[in-house]
Coordinates of C-alpha atoms and ligand atoms in Angstrom, one line a residue:
X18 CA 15.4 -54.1 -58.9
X19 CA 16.7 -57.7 -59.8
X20 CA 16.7 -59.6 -56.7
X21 CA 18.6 -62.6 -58.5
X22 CA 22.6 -62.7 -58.7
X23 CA 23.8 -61.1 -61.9
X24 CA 27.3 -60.9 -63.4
X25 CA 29.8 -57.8 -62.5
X26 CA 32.4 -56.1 -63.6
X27 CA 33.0 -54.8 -59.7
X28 CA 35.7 -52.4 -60.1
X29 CA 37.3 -50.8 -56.6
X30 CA 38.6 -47.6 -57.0
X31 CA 41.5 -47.7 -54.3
X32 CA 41.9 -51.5 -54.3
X33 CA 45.4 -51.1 -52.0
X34 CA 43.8 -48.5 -49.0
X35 CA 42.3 -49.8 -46.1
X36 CA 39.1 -50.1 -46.3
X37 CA 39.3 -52.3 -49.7
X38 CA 41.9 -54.8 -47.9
X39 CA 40.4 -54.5 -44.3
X40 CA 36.5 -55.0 -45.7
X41 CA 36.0 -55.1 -49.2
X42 CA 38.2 -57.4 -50.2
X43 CA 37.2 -60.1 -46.9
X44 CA 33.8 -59.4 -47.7
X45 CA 34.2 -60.4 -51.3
X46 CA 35.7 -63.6 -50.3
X47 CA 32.6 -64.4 -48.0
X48 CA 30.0 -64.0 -50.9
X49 CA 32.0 -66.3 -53.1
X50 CA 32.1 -68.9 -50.6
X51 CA 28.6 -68.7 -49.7
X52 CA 28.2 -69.0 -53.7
X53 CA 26.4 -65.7 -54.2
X54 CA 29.1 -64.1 -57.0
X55 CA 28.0 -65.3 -60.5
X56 CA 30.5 -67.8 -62.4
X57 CA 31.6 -64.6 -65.0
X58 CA 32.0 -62.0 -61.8
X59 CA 35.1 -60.4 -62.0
X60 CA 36.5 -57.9 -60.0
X61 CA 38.9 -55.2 -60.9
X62 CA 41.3 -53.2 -58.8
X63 CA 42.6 -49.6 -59.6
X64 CA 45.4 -48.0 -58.1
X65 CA 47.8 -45.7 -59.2
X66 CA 51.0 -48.0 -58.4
X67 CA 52.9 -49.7 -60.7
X68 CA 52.4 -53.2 -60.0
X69 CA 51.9 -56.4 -62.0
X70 CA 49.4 -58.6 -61.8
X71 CA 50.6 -61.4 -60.0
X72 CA 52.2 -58.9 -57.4
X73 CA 48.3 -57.6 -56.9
X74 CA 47.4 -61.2 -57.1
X75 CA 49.8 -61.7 -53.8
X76 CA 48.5 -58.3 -51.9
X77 CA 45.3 -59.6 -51.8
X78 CA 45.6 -62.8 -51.1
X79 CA 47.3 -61.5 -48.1
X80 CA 44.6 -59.0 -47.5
X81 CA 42.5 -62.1 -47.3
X82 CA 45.0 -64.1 -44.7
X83 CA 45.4 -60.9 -42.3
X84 CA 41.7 -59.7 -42.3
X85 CA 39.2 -62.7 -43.1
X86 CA 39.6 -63.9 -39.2
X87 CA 39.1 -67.9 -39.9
X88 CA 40.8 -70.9 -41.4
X89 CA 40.5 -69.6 -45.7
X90 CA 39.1 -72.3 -47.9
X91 CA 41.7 -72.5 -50.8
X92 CA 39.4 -73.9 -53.0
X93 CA 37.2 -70.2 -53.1
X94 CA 40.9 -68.2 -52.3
X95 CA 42.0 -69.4 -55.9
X96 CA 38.3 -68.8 -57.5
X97 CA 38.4 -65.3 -56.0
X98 CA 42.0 -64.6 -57.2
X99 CA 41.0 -65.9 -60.5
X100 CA 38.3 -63.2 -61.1
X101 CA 40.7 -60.7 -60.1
X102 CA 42.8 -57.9 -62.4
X103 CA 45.1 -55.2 -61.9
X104 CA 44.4 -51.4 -63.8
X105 CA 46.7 -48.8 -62.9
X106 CA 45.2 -45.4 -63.3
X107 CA 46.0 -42.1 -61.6
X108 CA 42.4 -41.0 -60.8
X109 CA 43.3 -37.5 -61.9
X110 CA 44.1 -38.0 -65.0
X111 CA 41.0 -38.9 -67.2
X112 CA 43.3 -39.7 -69.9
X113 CA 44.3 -42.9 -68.1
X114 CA 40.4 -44.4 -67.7
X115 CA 40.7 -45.8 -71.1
X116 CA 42.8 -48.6 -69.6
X117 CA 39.5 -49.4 -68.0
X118 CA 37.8 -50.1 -71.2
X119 CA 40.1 -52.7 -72.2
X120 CA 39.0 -54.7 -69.1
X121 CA 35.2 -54.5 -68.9
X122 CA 32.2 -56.0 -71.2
X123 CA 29.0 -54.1 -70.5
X124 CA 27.5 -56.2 -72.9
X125 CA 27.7 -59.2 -70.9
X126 CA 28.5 -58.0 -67.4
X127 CA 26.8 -55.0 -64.6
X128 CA 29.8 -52.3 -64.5
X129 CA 30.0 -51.7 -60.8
X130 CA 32.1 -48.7 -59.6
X131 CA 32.7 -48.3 -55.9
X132 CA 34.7 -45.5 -54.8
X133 CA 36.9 -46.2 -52.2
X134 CA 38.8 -43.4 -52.0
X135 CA 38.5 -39.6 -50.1
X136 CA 35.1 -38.4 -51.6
X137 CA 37.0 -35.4 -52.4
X138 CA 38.1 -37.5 -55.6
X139 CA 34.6 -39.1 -56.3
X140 CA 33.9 -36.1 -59.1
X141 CA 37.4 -36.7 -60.5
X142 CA 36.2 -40.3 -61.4
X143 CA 33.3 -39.2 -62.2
X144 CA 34.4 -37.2 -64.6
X145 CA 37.2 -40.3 -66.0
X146 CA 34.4 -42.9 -66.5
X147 CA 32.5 -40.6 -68.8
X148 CA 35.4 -39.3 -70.6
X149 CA 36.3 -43.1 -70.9
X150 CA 32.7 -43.3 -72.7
X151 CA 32.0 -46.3 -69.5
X152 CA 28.9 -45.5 -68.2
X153 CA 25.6 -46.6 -69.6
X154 CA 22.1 -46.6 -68.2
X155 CA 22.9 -49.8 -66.2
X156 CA 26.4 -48.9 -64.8
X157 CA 26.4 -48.3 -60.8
X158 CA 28.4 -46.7 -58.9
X159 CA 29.1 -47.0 -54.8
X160 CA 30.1 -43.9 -52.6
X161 CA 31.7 -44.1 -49.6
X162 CA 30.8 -42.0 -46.5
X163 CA 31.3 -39.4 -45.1
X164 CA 30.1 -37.5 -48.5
X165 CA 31.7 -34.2 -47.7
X166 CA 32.8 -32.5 -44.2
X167 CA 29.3 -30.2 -44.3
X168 CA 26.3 -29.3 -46.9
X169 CA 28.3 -27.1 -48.9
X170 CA 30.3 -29.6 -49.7
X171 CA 28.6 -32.7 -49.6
X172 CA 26.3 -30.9 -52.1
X173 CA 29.3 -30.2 -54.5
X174 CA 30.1 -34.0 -54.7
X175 CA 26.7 -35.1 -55.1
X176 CA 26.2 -32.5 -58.2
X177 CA 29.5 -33.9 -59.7
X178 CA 28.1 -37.5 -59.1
X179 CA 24.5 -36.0 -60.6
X180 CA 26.2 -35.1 -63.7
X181 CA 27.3 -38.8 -65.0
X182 CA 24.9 -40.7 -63.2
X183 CA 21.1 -40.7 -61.9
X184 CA 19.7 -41.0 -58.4
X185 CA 19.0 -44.9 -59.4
X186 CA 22.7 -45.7 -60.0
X187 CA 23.5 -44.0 -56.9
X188 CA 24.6 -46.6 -53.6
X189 CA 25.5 -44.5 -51.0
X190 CA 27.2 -46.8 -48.2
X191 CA 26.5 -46.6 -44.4
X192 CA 27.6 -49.8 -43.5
X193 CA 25.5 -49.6 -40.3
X194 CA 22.8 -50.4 -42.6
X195 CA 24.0 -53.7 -43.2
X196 CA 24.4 -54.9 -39.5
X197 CA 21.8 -57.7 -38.7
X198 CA 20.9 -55.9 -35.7
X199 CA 20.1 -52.5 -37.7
X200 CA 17.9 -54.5 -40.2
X201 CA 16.3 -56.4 -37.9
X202 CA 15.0 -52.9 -36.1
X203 CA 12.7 -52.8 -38.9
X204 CA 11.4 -56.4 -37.9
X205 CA 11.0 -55.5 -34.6
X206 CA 8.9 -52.5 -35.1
X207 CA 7.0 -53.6 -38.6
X208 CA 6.7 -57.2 -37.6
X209 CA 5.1 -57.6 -33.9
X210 CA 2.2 -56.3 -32.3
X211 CA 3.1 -55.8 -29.3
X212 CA 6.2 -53.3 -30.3
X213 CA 3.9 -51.8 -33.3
X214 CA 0.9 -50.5 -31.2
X215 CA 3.4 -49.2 -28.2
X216 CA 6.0 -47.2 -29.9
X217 CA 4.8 -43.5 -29.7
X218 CA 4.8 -40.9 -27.2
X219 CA 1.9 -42.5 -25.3
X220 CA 3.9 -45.4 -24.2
X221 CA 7.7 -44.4 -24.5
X222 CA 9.1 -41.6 -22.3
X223 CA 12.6 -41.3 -23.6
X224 CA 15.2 -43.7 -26.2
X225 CA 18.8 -43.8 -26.0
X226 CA 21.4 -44.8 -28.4
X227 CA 24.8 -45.9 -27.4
X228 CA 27.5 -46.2 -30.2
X229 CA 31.0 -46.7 -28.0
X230 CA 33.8 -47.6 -29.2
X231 CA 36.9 -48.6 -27.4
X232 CA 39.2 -48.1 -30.3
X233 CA 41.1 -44.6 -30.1
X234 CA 42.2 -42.9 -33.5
X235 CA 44.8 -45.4 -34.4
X236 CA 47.0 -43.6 -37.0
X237 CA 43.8 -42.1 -38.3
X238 CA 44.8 -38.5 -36.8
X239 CA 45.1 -36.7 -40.6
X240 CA 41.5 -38.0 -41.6
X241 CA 40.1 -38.2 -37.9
X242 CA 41.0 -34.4 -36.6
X243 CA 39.6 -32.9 -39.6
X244 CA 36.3 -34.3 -38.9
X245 CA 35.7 -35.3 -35.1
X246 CA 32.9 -37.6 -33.6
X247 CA 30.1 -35.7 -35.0
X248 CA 30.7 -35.6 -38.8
X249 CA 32.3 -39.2 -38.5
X250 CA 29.7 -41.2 -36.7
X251 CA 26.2 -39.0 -35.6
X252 CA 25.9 -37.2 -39.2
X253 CA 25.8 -40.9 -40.6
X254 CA 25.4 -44.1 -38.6
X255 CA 23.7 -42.5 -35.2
X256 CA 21.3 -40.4 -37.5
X257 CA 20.3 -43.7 -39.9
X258 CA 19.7 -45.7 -36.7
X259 CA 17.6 -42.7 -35.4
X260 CA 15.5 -42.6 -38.5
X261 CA 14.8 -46.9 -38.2
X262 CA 13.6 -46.0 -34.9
X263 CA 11.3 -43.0 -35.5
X264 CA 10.1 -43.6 -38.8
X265 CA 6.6 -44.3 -39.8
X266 CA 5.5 -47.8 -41.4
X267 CA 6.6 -47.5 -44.5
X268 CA 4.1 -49.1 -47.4
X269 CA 6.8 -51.7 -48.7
X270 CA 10.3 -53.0 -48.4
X271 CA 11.1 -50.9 -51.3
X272 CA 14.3 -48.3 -51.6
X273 CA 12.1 -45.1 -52.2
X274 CA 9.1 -46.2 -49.5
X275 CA 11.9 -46.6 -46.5
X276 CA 13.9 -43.5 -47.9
X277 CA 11.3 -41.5 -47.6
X278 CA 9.7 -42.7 -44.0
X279 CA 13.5 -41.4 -43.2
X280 CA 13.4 -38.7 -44.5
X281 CA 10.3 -37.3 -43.2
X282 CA 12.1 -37.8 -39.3
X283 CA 15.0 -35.7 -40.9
X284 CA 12.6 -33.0 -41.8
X285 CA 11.1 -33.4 -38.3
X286 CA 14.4 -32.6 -36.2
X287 CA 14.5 -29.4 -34.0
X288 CA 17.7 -27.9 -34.6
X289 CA 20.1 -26.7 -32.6
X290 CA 21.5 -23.6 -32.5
X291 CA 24.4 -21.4 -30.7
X292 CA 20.7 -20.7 -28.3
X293 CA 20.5 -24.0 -26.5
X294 CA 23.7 -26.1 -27.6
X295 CA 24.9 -25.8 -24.2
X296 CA 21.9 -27.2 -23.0
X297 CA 21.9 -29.9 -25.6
X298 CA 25.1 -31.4 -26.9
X299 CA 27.9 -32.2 -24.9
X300 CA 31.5 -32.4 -26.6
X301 CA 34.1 -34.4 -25.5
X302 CA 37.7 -35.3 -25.9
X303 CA 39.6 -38.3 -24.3
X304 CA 42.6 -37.8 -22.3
X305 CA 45.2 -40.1 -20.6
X306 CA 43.5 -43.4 -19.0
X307 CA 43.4 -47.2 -19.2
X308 CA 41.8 -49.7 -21.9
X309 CA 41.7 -53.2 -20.7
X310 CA 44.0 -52.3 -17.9
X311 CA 46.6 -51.0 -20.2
X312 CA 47.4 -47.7 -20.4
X313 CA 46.5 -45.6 -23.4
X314 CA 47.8 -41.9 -24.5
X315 CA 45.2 -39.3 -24.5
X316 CA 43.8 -38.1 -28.1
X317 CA 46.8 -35.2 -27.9
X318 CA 49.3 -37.5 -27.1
X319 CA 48.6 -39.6 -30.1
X320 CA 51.1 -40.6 -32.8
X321 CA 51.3 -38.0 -35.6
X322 CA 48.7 -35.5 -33.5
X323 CA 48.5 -31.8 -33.0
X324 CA 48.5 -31.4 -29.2
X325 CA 46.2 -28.5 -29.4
X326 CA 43.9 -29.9 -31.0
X327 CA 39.9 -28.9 -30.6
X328 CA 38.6 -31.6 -32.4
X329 CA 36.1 -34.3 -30.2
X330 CA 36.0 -37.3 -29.9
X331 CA 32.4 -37.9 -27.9
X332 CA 29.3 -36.3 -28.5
X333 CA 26.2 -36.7 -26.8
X334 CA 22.9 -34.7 -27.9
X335 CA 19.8 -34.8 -26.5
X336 CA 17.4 -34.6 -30.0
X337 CA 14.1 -33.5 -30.1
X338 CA 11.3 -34.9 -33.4
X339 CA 8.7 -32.1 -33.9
X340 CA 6.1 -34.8 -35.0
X341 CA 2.9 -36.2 -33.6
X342 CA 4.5 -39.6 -32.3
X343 CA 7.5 -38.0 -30.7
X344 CA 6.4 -35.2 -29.0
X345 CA 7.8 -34.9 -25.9
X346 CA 9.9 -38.3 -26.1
X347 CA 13.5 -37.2 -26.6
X348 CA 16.1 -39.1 -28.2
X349 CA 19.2 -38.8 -26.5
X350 CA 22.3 -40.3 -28.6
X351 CA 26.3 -40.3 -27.8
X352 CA 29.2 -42.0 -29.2
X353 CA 33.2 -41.8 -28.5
X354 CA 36.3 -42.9 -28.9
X355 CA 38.5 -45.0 -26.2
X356 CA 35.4 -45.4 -24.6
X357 CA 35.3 -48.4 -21.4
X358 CA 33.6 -51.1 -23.5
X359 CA 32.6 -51.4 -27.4
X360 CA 28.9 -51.1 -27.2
X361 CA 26.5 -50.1 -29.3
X362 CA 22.6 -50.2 -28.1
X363 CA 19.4 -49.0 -28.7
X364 CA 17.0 -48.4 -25.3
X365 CA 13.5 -47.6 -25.4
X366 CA 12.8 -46.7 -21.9
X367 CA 8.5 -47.0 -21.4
X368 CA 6.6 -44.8 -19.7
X369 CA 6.3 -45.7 -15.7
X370 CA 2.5 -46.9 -14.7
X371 CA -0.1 -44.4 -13.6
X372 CA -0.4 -46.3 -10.0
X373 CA 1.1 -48.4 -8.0
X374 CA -1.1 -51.6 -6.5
X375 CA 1.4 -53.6 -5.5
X376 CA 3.7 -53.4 -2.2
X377 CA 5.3 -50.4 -1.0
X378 CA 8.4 -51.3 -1.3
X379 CA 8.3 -50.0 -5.3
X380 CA 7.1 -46.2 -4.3
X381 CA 6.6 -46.0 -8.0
X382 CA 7.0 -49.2 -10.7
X383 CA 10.2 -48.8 -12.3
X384 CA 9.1 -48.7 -16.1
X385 CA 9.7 -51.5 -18.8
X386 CA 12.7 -51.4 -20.9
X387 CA 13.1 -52.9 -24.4
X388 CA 17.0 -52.5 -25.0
X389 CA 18.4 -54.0 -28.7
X390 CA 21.9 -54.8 -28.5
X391 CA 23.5 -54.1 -32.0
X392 CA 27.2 -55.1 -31.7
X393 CA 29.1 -57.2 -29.9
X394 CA 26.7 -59.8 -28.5
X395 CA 23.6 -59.4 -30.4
X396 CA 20.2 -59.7 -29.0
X397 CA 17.5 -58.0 -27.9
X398 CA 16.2 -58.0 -23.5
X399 CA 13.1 -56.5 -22.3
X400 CA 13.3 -56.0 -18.8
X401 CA 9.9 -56.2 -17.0
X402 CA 8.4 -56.8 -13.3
X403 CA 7.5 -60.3 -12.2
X404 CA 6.1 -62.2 -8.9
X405 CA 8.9 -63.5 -6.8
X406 CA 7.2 -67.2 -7.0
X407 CA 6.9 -68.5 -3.1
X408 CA 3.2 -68.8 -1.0
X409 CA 4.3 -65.5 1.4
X410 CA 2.0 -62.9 1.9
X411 CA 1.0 -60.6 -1.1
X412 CA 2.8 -60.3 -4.0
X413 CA 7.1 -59.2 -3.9
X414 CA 8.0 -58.1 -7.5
X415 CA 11.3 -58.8 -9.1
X416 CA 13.1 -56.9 -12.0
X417 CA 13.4 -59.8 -14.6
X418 CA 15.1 -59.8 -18.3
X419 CA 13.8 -61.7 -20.9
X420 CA 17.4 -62.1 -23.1
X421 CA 17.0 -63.1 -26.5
X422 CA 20.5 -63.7 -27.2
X423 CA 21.1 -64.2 -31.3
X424 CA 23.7 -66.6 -30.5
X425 CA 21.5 -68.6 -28.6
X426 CA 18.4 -68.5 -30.5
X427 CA 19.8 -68.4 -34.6
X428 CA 23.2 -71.0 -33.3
X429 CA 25.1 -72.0 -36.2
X430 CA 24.4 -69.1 -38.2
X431 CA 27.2 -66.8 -39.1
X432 CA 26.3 -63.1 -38.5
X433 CA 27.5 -61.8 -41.6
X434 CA 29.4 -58.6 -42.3
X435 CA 27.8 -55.0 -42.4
X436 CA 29.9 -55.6 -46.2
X437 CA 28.9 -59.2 -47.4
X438 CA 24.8 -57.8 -47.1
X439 CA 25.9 -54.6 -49.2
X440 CA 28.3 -55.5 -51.4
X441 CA 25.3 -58.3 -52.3
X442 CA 22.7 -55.7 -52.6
X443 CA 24.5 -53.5 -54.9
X444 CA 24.7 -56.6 -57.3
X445 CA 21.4 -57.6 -57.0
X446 CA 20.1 -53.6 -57.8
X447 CA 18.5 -53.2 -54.7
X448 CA 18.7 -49.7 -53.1
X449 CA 16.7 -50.1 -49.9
X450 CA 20.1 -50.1 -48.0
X451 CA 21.5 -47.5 -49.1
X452 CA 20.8 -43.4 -48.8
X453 CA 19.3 -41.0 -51.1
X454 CA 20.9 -37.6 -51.7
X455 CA 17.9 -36.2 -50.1
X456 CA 18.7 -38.0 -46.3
X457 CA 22.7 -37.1 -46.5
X458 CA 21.5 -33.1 -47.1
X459 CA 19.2 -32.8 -44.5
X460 CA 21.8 -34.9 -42.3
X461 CA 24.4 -32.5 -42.9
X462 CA 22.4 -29.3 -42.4
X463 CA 21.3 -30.3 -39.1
X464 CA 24.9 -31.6 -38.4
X465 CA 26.1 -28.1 -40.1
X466 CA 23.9 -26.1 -37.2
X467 CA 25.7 -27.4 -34.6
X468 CA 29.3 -26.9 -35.8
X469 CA 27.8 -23.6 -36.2
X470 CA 27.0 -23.0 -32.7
X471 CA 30.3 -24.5 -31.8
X472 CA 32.1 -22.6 -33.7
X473 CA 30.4 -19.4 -32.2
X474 CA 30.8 -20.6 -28.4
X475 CA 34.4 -21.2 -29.1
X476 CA 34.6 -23.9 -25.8
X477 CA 37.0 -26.6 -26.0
X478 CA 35.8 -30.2 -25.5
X479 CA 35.0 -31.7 -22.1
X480 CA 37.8 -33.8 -20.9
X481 CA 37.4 -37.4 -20.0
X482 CA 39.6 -40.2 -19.1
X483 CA 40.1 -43.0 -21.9
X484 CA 38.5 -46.1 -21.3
X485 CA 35.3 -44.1 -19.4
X486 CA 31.7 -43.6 -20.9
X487 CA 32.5 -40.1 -21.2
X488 CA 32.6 -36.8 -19.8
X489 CA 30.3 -36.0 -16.5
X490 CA 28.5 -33.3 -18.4
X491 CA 27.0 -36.0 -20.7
X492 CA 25.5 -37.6 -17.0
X493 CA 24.1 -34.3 -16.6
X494 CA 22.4 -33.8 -19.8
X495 CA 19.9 -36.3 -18.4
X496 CA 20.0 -35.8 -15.1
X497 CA 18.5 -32.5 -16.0
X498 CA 15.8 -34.1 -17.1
X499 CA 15.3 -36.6 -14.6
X500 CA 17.0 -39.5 -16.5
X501 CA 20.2 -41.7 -16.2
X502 CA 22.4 -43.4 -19.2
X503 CA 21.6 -47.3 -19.1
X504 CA 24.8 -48.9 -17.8
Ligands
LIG3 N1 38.9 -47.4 -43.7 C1 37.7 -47.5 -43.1 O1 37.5 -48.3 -42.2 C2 36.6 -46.7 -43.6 C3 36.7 -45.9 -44.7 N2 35.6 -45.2 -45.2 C4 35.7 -44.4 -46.4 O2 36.3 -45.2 -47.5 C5 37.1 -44.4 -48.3 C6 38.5 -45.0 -48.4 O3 39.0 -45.0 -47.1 P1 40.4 -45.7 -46.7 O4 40.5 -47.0 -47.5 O5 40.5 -45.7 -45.3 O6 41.5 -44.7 -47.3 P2 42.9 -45.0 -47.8 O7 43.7 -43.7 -47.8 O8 43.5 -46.1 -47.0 O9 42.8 -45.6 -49.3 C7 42.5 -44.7 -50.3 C8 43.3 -45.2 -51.5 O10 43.0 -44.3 -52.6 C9 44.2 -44.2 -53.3 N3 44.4 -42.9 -54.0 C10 44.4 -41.7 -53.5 N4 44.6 -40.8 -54.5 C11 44.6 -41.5 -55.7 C12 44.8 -41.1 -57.0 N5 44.9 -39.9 -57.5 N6 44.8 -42.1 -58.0 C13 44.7 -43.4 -57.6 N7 44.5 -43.8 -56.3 C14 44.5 -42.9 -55.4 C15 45.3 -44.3 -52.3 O11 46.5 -44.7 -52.9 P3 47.9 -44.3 -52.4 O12 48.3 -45.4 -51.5 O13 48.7 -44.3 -53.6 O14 47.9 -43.0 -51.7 C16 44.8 -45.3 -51.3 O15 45.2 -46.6 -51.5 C17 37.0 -43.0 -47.7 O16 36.0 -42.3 -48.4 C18 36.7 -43.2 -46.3 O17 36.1 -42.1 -45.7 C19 34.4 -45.3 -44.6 C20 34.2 -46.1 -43.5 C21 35.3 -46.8 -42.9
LIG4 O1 32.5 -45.3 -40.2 C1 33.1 -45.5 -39.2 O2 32.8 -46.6 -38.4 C2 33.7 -47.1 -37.5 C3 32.9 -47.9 -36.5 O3 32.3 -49.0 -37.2 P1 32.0 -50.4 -36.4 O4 31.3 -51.2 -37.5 O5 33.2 -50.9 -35.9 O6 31.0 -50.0 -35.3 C4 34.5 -46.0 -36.8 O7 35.5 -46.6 -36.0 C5 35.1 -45.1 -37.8 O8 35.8 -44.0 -37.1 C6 34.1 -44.5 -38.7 O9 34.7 -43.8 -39.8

């Protein structure tokens, strides 16, 4: 791993599509401002449009005007645009990769490759580069999620990858991974006492992770309805944030030492089957209802959808870990679409006390919380008893948060993007933030076994109303157990 800057050849594979003009592209601009691109970087755009270079030059300079979000500095506009260059190449045609060779200089630059294009292509490239004779023992190359639709085939796209290109080239995105918030889970566990000594079954009764979004689909019907909630967001984001919270200490910072720790929770999941998925997972799909006091279609009703549609749009899941630390302590996750707020959070909910000294007006002590609030409005609150302060008699307890707002505590720094901390990483060589082959196949088989079971039970989603946290059943999957969602 270098940890230093070094200079790129970073090529985007599907420079015009969305997420290259919507995040790439931004994110780019960020690291040059911040200085963090070496002098020689250059970055190359494929497409298969014909297009000349200034006309590229002028789509992403307006990428940069519609999707940066403040006031662009045109000093670092025009040293970006100057590192940029146009290669047109139908990425099924491995004929046309030679056009690559003209541009890049392995001798003095890294050869970067991020696919950003359906990973139903990522073998065709594959395939190009080598024929192209590009790929040497220190070319890299980025894949986009989701790697497949299930393990058969996220398998077949790995083995194409495997072909050209070791595990140690491999950068397998899940942006989620470069959120402050989800990095700094790993401070918060691996970094203070008071969190390290308390987090097993002991002291936690139950964690919950929240991932709602308010967003519907959004003229992402043909890529959205082919996958649903669970392949697009648990298989990838929920699961990685799982793993930060369950794993074990790992030895080091290093890519293999946190892969691994991952891993093993993977290997430690009780699957479900078409036996207790009732009991477990609740699917959902929004209907009709009202976003910000605007009303929205329902997921049917949305441009350019099928209105019998099956596919969800919420899942929650009640997961158990077959380990020492989590036994008995389950992990109850959900996520969805045109949800009532964007909100993604992580609550450990402590164990309640054995006994109760105080007054009786707390039959029982409600427990301790420890909630971490990834996106929007970063922070992290525990919320804990305290004496009502005052000379009456005996001692009145108060529920009281201690609010460690990040825009309070770091003000003036910018949280950067999920993007700027990857993109970065990839240059610099460092794998930590990124997911071995090994995590995205157990991920998918566990993923694969409830689609199974779905498939088998044959019930459509749960309806819910857009802009609510879901459908009732998912309050019941806790209420069975004694539990309530944090609201
Ligand atoms: N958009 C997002 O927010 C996110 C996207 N992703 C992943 O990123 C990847 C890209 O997604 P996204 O940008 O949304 O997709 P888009 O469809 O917007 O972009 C893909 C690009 O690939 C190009 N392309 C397709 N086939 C070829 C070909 N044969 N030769 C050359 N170019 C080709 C398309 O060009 P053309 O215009 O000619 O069709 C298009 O510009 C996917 O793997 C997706 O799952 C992951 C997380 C979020
Ligand atoms: O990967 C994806 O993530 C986004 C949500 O990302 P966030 O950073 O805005 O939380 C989701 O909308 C999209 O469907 C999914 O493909």
């Amino acid at each position: 791993m270098n940890r230093h800057k070094e200079a790129c050849d970073f090529t985007i594979f599907g420079v015009l599509g969305d997420l290259s003009r919507r995040k790439l592209i931004p994110a780019l601009y960020q690291l040059d401002r911040a200085r963090l691109l070496d002098d020689k970087t250059r970055i190359i755009g494929v497409a298969r449009h014909e297009l000349s270079q200034d006309a590229f030059i002028a789509r992403m300079q307006g990428s940069l005007e519609t999707f940066v979000g403040e006031p662009l500095d045109s000093e670092v506009v025009n040293r970006l645009l100057g590192r940029m260059q146009y290669v047109l190449i139908n990425l099924d045609r491995p004929e046309e990769y030679r056009r690559l060779d003209k541009v890049v200089d392995q001798e003095q630059r890294i050869l970067i490759n991020y696919f950003s294009v359906s990973p139903f292509l990522y073998g065709n490239i594959c395939t190009g580069l080598d024929h192209a004779g590009l790929i040497t023992p220190t070319t890299r190359v980025v894949l986009e999620k989701p790697i497949g639709r299930d393990l058969a085939t996220s398998r077949a796209i790995n083995d194409a990858v495997a072909k050209v290109f070791t595990e140690e080239q491999v950068y397998r995105i899940d942006h989620y991974l470069g959120k402050e918030t989800v990095m700094n889970l790993l401070a918060l566990r691996f970094a203070n006492s008071i969190f390290t000594t308390n987090w097993d079954h002991n002291t936690i009764d139950h964690v919950q992770i929240t991932v709602a979004e308010q967003v519907g689909i959004e003229g992402r019907w043909g890529y959205f309805d082919k996958a649903g909630q669970l392949r697009d967001m648990v298989q990838n984001h929920l699961m990685q944030i799982l793993t930060l919270v369950a794993m074990e200490p790992p030895v080091d910072l290093n890519g293999d030492s946190l892969r691994n720790e991952k891993l093993k929770v993977l290997k430690a999941l009780r699957p479900i089957t078409r036996e207790n998925v009732e009991d477990k997972v609740v699917r959902g799909q929004y209907g009709p209802g009202f976003i910000k006091g605007k009303p929205v279609p329902g997921y049917l009703e949305e441009k350019g959808g099928n209105p019998h549609s099956t596919t969800e749009t919420f899942v929650a899941i009640r997961v158990d870990i077959d380990n020492w630390r989590w036994a008995d302590v389950p992990f109850y996750l959900r996520t969805g679409k045109a949800m009532a707020t964007k909100r993604s959070e992580v609550v450990i909910n402590f164990k309640r006390l054995p006994h109760n000294i105080f007054s009786d007006s707390y039959r029982k002590l409600p427990p301790n919380k420890l909630i971490i609030r990834l996106q929007p409005d970063e922070g992290v609150e525990i919320e804990m008893l305290n004496k009502v302060p005052g000379i009456g008699e005996g001692i009145e307890l108060q529920r009281t948060m201690l609010d460690l707002s990040f825009s309070e505590a770091f003000s003036g720094e910018r949280i950067t993007d999920a993007y700027e901390r990857l993109l970065l990483e990839i240059m610099r060589g460092n794998q930590a933030l990124f997911i071995h082959r090994d995590e995205v196949e157990r991920s998918w088989s566990w993923i694969d076994s409830i689609q199974d079971a779905w498939a088998q039970c044959n019930e459509p989603p749960k309806p819910y109303p857009a802009g609510s946290w879901g459908p009732v059943a998912s309050v019941a999957l806790l209420a069975r157990d004694g539990r309530e969602w944090e609201e």
